[in-house]
Coordinates of C-alpha atoms and ligand atoms in Angstrom, one line a residue:
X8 CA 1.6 7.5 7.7
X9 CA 1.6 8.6 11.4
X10 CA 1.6 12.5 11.4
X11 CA 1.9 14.9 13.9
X12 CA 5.1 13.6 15.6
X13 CA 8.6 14.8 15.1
X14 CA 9.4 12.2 12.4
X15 CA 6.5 10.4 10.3
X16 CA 6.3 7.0 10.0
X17 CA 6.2 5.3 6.9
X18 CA 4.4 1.4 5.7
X19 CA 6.7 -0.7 3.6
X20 CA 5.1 -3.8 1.8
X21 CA 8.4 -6.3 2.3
X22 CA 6.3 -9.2 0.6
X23 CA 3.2 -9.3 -1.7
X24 CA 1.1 -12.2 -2.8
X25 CA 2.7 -15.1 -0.2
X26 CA 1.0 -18.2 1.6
X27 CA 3.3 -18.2 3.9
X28 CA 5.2 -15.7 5.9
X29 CA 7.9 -16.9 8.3
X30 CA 10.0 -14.4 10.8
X31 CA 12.0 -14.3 13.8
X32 CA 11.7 -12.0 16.6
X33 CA 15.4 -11.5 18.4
X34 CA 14.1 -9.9 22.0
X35 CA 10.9 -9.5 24.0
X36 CA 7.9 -8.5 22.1
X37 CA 4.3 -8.7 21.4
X38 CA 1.7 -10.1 18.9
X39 CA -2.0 -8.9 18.6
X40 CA -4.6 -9.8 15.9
X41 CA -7.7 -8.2 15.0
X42 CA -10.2 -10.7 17.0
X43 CA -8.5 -10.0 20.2
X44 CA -5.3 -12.8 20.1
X45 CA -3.0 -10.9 22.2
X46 CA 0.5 -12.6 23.0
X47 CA 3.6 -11.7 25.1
X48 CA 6.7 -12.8 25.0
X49 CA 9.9 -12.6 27.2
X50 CA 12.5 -13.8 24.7
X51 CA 13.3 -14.4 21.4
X52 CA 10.7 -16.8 19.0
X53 CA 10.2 -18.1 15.8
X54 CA 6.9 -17.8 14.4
X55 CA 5.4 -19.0 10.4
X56 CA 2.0 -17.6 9.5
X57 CA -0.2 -19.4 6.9
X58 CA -3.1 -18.1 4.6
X59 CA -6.2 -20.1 5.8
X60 CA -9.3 -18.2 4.8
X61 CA -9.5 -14.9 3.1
X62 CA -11.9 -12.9 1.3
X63 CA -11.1 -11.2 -2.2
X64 CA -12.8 -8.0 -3.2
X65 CA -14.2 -7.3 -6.1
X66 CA -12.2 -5.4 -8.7
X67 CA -12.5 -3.4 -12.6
X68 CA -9.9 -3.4 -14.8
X69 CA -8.9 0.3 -15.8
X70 CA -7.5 2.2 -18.7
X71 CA -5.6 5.4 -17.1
X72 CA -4.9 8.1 -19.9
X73 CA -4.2 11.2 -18.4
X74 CA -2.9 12.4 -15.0
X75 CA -3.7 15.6 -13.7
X76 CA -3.6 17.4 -10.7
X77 CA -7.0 17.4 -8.5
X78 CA -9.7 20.0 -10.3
X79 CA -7.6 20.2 -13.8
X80 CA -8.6 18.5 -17.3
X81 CA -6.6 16.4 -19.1
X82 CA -4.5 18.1 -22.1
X83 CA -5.9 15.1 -24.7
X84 CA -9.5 14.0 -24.6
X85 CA -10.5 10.1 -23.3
X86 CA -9.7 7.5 -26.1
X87 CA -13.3 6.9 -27.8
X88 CA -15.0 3.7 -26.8
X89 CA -15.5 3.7 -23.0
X90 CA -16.8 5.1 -20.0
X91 CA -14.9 8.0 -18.9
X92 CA -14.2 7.9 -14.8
X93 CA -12.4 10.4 -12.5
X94 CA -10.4 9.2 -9.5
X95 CA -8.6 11.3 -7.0
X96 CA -5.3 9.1 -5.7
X97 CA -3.1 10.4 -2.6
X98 CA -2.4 11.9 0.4
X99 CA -2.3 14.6 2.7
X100 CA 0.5 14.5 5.1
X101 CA 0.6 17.3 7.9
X102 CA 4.5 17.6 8.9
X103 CA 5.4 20.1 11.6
X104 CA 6.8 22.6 8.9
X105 CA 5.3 21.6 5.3
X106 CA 2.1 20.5 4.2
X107 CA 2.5 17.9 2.1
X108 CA -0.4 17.2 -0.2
X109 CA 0.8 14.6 -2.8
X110 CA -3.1 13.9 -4.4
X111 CA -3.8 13.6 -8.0
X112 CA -6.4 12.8 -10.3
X113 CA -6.4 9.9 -12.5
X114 CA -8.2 9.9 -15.7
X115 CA -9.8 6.8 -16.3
X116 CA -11.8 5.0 -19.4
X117 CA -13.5 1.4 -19.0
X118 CA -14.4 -0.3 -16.6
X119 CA -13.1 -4.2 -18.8
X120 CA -13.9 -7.2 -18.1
X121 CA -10.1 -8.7 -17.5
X122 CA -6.6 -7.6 -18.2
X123 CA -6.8 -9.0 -21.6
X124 CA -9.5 -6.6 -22.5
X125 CA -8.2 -3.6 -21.1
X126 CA -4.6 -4.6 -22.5
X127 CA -6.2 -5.1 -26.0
X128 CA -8.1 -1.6 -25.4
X129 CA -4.5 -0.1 -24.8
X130 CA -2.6 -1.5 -27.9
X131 CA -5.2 -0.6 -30.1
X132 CA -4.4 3.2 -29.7
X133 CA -2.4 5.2 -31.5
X134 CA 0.0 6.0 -28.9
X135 CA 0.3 3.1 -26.3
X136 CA 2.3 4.1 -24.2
X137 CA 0.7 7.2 -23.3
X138 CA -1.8 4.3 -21.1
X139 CA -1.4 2.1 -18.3
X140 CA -4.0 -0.8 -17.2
X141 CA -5.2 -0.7 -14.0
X142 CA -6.7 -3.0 -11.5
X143 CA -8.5 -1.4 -9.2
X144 CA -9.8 -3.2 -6.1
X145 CA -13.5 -2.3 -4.8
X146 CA -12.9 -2.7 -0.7
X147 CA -10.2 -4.4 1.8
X148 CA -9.4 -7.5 1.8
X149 CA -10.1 -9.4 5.1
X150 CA -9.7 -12.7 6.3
X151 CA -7.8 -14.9 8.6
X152 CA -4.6 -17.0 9.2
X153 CA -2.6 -19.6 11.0
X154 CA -0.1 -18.4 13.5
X155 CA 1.6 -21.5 14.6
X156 CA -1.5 -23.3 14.3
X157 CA -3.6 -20.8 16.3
X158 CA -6.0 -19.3 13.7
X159 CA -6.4 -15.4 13.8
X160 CA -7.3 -12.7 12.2
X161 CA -5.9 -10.3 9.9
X162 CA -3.9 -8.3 9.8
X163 CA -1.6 -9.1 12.4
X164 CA 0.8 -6.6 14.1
X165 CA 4.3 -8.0 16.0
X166 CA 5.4 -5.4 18.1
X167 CA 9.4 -5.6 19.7
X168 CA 9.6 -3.9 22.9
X169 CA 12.8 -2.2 21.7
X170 CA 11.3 -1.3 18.1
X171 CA 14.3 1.5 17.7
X172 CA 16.8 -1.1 17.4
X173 CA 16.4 -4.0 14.3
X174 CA 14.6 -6.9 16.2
X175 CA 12.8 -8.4 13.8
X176 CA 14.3 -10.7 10.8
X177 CA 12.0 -11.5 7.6
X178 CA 12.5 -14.9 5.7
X179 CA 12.5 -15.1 2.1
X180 CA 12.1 -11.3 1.1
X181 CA 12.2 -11.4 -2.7
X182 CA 14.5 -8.4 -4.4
X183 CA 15.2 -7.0 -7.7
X184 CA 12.1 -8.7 -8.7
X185 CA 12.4 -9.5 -12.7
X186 CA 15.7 -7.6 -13.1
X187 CA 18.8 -9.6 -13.8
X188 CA 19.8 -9.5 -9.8
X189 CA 16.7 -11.1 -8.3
X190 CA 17.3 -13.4 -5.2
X191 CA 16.0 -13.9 -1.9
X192 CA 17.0 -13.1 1.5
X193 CA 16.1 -12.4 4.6
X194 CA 16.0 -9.0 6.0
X195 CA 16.6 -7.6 9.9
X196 CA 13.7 -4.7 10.7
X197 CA 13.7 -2.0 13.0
X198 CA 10.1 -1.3 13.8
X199 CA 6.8 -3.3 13.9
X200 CA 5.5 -6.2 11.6
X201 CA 2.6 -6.1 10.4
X202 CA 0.6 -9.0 8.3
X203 CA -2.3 -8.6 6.2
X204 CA -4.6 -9.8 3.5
X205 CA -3.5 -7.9 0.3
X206 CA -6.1 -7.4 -2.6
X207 CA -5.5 -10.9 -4.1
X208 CA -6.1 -12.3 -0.7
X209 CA -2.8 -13.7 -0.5
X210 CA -0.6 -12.5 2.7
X211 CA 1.6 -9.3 2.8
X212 CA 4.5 -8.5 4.9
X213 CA 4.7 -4.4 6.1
X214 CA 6.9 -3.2 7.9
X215 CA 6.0 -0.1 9.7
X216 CA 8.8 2.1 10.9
X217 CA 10.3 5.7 11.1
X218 CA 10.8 7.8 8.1
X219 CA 14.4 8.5 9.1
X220 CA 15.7 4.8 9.8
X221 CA 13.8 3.9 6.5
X222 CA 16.0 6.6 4.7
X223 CA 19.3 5.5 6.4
X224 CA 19.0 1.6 4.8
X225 CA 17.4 3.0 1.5
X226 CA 20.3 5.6 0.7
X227 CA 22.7 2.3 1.2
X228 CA 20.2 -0.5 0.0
X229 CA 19.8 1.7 -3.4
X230 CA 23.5 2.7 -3.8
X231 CA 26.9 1.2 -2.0
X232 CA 27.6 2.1 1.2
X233 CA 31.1 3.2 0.3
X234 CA 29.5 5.8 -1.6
X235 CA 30.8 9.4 -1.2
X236 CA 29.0 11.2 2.0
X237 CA 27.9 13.8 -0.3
X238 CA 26.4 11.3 -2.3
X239 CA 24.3 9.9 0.2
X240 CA 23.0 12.7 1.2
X241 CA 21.6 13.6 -2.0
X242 CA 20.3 10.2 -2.2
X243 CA 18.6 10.5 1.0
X244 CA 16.6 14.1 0.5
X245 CA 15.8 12.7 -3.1
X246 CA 14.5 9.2 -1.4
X247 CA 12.6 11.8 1.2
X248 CA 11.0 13.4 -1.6
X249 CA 10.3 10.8 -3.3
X250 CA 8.4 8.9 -0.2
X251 CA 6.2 11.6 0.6
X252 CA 5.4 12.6 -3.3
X253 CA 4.1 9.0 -4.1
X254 CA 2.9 7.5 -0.6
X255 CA -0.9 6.2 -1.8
X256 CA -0.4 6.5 -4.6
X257 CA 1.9 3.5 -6.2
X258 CA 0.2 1.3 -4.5
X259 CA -3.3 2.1 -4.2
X260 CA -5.2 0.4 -3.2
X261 CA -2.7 -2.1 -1.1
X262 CA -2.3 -1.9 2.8
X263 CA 1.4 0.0 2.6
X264 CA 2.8 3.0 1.0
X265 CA 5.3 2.0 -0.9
X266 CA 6.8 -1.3 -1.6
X267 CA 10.7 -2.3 -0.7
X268 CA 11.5 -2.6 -4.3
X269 CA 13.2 -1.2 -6.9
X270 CA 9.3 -0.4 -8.3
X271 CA 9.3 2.6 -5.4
X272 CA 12.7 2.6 -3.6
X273 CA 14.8 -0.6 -2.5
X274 CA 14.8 -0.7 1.3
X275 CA 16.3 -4.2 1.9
X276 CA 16.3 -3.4 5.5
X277 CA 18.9 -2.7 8.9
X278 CA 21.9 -4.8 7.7
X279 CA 22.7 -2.0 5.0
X280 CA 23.0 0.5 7.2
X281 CA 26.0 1.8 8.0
X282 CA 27.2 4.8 10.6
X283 CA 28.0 6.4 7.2
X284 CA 24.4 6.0 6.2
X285 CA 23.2 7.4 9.5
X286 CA 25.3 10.2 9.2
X287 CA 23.5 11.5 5.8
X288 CA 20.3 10.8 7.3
X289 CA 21.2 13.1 10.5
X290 CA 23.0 16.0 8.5
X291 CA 19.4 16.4 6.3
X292 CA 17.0 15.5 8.6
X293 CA 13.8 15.8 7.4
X294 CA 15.3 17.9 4.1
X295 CA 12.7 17.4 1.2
X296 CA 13.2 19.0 -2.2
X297 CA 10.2 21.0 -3.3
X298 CA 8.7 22.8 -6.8
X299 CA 5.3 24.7 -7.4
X300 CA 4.4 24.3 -3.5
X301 CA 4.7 20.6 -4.1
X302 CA 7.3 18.0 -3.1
X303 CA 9.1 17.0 -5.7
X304 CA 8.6 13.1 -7.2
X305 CA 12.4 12.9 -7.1
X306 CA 13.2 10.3 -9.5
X307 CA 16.3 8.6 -10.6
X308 CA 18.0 5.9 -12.0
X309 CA 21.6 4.2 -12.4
X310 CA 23.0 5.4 -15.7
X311 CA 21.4 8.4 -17.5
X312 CA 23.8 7.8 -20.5
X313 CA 25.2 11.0 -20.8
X314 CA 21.7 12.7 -21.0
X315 CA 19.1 13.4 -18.2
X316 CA 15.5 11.9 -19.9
X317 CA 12.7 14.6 -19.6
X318 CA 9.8 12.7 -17.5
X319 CA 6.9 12.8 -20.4
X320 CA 8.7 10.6 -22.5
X321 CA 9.2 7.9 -19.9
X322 CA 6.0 8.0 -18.3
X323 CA 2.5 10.2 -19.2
X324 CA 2.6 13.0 -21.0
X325 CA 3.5 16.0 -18.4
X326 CA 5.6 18.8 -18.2
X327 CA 7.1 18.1 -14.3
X328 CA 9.5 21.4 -14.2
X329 CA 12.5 19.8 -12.2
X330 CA 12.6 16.3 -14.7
X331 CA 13.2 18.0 -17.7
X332 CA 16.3 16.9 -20.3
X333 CA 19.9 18.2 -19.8
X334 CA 23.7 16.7 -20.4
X335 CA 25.1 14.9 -17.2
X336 CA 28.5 16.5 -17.3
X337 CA 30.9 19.6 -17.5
X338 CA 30.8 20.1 -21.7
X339 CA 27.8 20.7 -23.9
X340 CA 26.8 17.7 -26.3
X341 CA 24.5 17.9 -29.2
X342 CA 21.6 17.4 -27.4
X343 CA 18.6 16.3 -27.9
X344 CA 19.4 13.1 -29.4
X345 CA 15.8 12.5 -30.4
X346 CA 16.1 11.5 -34.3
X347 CA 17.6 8.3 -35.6
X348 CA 20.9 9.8 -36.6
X349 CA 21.7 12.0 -33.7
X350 CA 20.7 8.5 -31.7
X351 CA 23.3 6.5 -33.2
X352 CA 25.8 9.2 -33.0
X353 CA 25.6 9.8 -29.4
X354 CA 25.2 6.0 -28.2
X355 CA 28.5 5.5 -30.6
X356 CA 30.4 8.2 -28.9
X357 CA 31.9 8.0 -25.5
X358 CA 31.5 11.8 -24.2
X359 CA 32.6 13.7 -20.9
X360 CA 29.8 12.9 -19.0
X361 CA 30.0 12.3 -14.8
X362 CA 28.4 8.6 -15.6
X363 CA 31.0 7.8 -17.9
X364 CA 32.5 4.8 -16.2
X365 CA 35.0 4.5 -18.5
X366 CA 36.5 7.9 -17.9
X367 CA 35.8 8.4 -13.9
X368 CA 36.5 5.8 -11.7
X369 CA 34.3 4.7 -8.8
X370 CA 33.9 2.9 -5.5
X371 CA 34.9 -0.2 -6.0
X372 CA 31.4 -2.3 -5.4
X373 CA 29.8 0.4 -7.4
X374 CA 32.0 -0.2 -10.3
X375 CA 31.5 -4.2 -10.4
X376 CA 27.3 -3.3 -10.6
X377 CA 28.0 -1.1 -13.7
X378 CA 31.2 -2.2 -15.4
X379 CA 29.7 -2.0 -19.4
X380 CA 26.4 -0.8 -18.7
X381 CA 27.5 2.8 -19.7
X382 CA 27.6 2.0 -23.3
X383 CA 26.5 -2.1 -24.3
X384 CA 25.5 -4.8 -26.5
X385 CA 23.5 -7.5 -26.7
X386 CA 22.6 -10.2 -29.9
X387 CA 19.7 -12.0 -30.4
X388 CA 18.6 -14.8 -32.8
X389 CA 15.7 -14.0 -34.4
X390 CA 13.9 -17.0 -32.9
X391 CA 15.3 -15.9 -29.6
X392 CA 13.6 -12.6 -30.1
X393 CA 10.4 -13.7 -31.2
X394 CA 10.0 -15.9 -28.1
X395 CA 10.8 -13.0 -26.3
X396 CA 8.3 -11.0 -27.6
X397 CA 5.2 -13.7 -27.2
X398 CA 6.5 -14.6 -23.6
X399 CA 7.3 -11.1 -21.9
X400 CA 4.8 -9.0 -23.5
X401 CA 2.1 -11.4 -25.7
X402 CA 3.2 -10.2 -29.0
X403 CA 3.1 -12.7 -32.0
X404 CA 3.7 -11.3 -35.5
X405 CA 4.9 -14.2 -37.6
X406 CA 8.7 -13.9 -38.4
X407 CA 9.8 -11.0 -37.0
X408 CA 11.6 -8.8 -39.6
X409 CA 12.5 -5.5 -37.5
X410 CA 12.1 -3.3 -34.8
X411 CA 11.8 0.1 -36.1
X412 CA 11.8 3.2 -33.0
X413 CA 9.0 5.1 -33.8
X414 CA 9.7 8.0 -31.6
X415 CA 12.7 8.9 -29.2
X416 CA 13.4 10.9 -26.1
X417 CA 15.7 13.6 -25.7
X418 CA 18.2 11.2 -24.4
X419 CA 17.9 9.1 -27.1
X420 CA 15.5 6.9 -25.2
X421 CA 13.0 4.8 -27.7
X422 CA 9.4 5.8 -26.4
X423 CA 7.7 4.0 -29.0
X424 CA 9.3 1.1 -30.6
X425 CA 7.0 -1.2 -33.9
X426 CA 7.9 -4.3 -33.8
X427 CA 7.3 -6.0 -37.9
X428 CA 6.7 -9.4 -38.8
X429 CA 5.4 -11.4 -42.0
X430 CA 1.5 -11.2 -39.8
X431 CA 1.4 -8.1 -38.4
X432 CA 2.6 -5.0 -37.0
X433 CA 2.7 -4.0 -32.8
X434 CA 3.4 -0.7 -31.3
X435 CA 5.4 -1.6 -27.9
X436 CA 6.2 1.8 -25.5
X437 CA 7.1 3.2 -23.8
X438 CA 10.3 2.8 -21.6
X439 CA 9.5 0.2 -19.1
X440 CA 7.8 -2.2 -21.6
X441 CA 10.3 -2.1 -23.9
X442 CA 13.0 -3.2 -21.8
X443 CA 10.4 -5.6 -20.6
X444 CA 9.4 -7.4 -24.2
X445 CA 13.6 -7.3 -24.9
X446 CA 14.8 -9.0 -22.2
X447 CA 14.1 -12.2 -19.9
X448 CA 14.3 -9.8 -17.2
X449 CA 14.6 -6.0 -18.2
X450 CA 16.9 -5.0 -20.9
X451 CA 19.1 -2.0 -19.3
X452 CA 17.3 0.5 -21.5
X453 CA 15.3 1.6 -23.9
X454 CA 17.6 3.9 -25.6
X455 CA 20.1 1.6 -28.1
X456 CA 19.4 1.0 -32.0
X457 CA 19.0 -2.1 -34.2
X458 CA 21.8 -3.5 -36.6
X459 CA 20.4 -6.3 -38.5
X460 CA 22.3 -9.6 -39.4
X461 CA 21.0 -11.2 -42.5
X462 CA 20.8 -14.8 -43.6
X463 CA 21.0 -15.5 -47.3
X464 CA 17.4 -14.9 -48.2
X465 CA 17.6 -11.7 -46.8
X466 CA 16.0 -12.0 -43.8
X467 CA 17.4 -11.1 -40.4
X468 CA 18.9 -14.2 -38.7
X469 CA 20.7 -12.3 -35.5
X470 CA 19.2 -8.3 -34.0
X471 CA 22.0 -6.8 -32.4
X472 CA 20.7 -3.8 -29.8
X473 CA 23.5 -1.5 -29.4
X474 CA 22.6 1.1 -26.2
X475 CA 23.4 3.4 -23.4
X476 CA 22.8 4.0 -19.9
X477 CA 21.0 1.3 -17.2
X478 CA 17.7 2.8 -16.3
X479 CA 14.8 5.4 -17.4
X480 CA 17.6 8.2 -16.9
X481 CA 15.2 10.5 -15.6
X482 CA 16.1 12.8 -12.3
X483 CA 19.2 11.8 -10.9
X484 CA 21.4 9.9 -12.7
X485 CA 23.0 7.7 -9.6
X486 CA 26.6 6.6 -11.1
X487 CA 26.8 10.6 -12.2
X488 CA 25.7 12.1 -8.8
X489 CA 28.7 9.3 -7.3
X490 CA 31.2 11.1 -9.7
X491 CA 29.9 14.6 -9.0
X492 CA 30.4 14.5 -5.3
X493 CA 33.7 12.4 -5.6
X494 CA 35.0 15.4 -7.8
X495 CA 33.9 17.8 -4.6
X496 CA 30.6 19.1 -5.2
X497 CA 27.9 19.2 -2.3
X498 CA 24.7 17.2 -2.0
X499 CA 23.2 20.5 -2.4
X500 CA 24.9 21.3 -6.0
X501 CA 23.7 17.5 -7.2
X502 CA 20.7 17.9 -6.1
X503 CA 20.8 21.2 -8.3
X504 CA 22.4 19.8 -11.4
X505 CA 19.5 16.8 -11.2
X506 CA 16.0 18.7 -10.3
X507 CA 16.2 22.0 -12.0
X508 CA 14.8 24.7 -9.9
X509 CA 14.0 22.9 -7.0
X510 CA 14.3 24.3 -3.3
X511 CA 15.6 22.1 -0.3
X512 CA 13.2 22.8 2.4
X513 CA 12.8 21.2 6.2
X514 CA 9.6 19.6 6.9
X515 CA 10.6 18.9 10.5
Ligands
ZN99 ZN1 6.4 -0.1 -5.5
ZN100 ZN1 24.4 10.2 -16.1

């Protein structure tokens, strides 16, 4: 991340893990490699760039169990059985008014000798979901490439002589990757290309560009750009935040910052942008929300439900001041809804919540994306489910005779879910993988409960997963902060009502 200049520049990975990367450059522009291939060109080209030969550094496979900040001990001790390792993850980003510095330390046992190993390591703890498996490479990866049959080396930067205006078009950018919208297409870039050898040696796509144009296509790419103004705006100082909190970190190890996806922030480039879009970027340039000295890791998700999730049930087990719990509307509920009963009550009932799409009504592409994902359904077979299960996550218990939520969120979000069958027992959490292991692509979320259809032996023939919400839930709730600022409140407010205690500050 450039620093030191009115607006920071930020390194997007567009694709990860390809053998080919095909693009288009619309206007004069210029291609360099690292041996010393220099090319100019006067007008528009087409160019595809292959993998030939590239090196792949070593790497360990990691248990994470604790996340800390840099100097401070973990609140539980390392899970007996390993080597215990300390690694500092991050960045420190001087902006002309804020020093941002996002590092942290992981907490690390191993080192394993595959991902099998280190998964097996993980399930066989008490509370799985607590860890996350890690592969963590030892060095760069180098190597070097076709460009229309010239070979090169990587990376590779393409450089448009107007690189404020969107001159470069990507082919075949996947999106939504394993959600239920994934497709392809290709995406129009303001800024440079870059091409590189990623950590599996395999080619990556980053695009390099400012901060500011990054923020006016994500606060469209993740929401509709007939969104309220006062929406976008809150989307784009959360987005902000949320660049500069998790640069390095997300993807360490890889040669970008963040990724274009839904895993960090969608960014599905220049052709969502609209003046509207600009127009929130402008009115908070360089806004960033901040807590403890610290910018804040703004998350946030579709559909909270009804309740904001508190961060330590979704991911480790932290206290993060500004993601705590909280009901997403005007009336008090009985919150939290972290037992079985109170569960079931509150996913049954349709409260007075801003995300209630049934009761508020919404811009009209918004409202074909989440038309029944407020409250839903969905019915397995029990073979279905079992396939499931062995495919998605590598869990085989014999017949499978119930899912059984171990342990729930305030928001009624499962954070540990056993699944039972005639061989075993497994211990699936938390959020993430449990949408993961229930779905072909993500189930919307992990808070729902289990009705049981029986067959006449007694044993269940169909599971039926009744839920709420699309999402982890935790931060701002997207569909609720739509509603808020169509009912008049200011980006300001939602950004209040979502991150308690949080201050907007200008970084430049
Ligand atoms: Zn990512
Ligand atoms: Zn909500």
């Amino acid at each position: 991340m450039l620093q030191g200049s009115d607006t920071p520049s930020v390194r997007v990975g567009m694709i990860r893990g390809a053998e080919e990367i095909r693009f288009e450059v619309l206007g004069p522009h210029r291609i360099r490699s690292s041996d010393g291939f220099h090319l100019e060109a006067e007008r528009a080209s087409r160019y595809a760039v292959s993998r030939s030969e590239t090196s792949v550094p070593g790497s360990q496979h990691w248990v994470r169990f604790a996340i800390t900040l840099p100097g401070e001990r973990p609140t539980r001790p390392a899970p007996p059985g390993a080597e215990v390792r300390e690694l500092v993850v991050g960045r420190r980003i001087q902006l002309p008014h804020l020093r941002v510095d996002n590092r942290e330390t992981w907490h690390l046992v191993g080192p394993f000798p595959d991902n099998a190993s280190a998964e097996a390591f993980r399930r066989g703890q008490p509370r799985p979901g607590e860890l996350t498996v890690l592969q963590l490479p030892s060095g760069q990866a180098e190597g070097w490439a076709t460009l229309d049959g010239r070979r090169v080396q990587l990376p590779i930067t393409v450089l448009p002589e107007n690189p404020q205006e969107p001159q470069i078009l990507l082919r075949d950018v996947l999106i939504g990757i394993e959600f239920h919208w994934q497709h392809r297409e290709d995406e129009l870039l303001r800024g440079a290309l870059e091409i590189a050898a990623g950590p599996d040696g395999k080619l990556v796509a980053i695009n390099e560009l400012s901060a500011e144009a990054y923020l006016a296509s994500v606060n469209s790419s993740e929401m509709t750009p007939d969104s309220p103004e006062e929406l976008l705006k809150a989307q784009t100082v959360a987005g902000r935040s949320t660049l500069f909190a998790t640069a390095g970190k997300h993807h360490f190890g890889e040669p970008f910052d963040l990724c274009a996806d839904d895993h960090c922030q969608c960014y599905y480039g220049a052709s969502r942008e609209r003046e509207r879009s600009w127009e929130a970027v402008r009115s908070t340039w360089g806004e960033v929300l901040v807590s403890d000295g610290r910018v804040c890791d703004a998350r946030y998700s579709k559909i909270c439900g009804g309740i904001m999730e508190d961060y330590r049930f979704v991911w480790d087990d932290r206290r993060i001041p500004y993601l705590t719990s909280g009901v997403d509307g005007p009336e008090p509920l009985p919150v939290p809804a972290n037992s079985e009963e109170a569960a079931r009550q509150f996913i049954r009932s349709s409260p007075d919540v801003y995300c209630n799409v049934d009761r508020y009504p919404l811009p009209e592409s918004l409202r074909e994306r989440c038309q029944g994902l407020f409250r839903w359904q969905v019915r397995y077979s029990r073979s279905e489910l079992e396939e499931l299960l062995a495919t998605r996550v590598g869990v085989r218990v014999g017949r499978l005779l119930d899912l059984v939520p171990m342990e729930r969120g305030d928001s009624g979000r499962i954070v540990h879910l056993q699944v039972v069958g005639t061989e075993g027992r497994v211990i699936l959490g938390k959020e993430l993988e449990i949408r993961r292991a229930l779905s072909s692509s993500h189930l919307y979320s992990s808070c729902f409960y289990v009705e049981k259809e029986l067959d006449g032996h007694g044993f269940p023939e169909f599971f039926r997963l009744i839920g709420a919400g699309w999402g982890h839930g935790v931060g701002l709730c997207q569909v609720g902060a739509t509603v808020m600022a169509s009912r008049g409140f200011s980006y300001r407010q939602i950004l209040a009502h979502y991150y308690r205690g949080a201050e907007i500050l200008r970084a430049y």
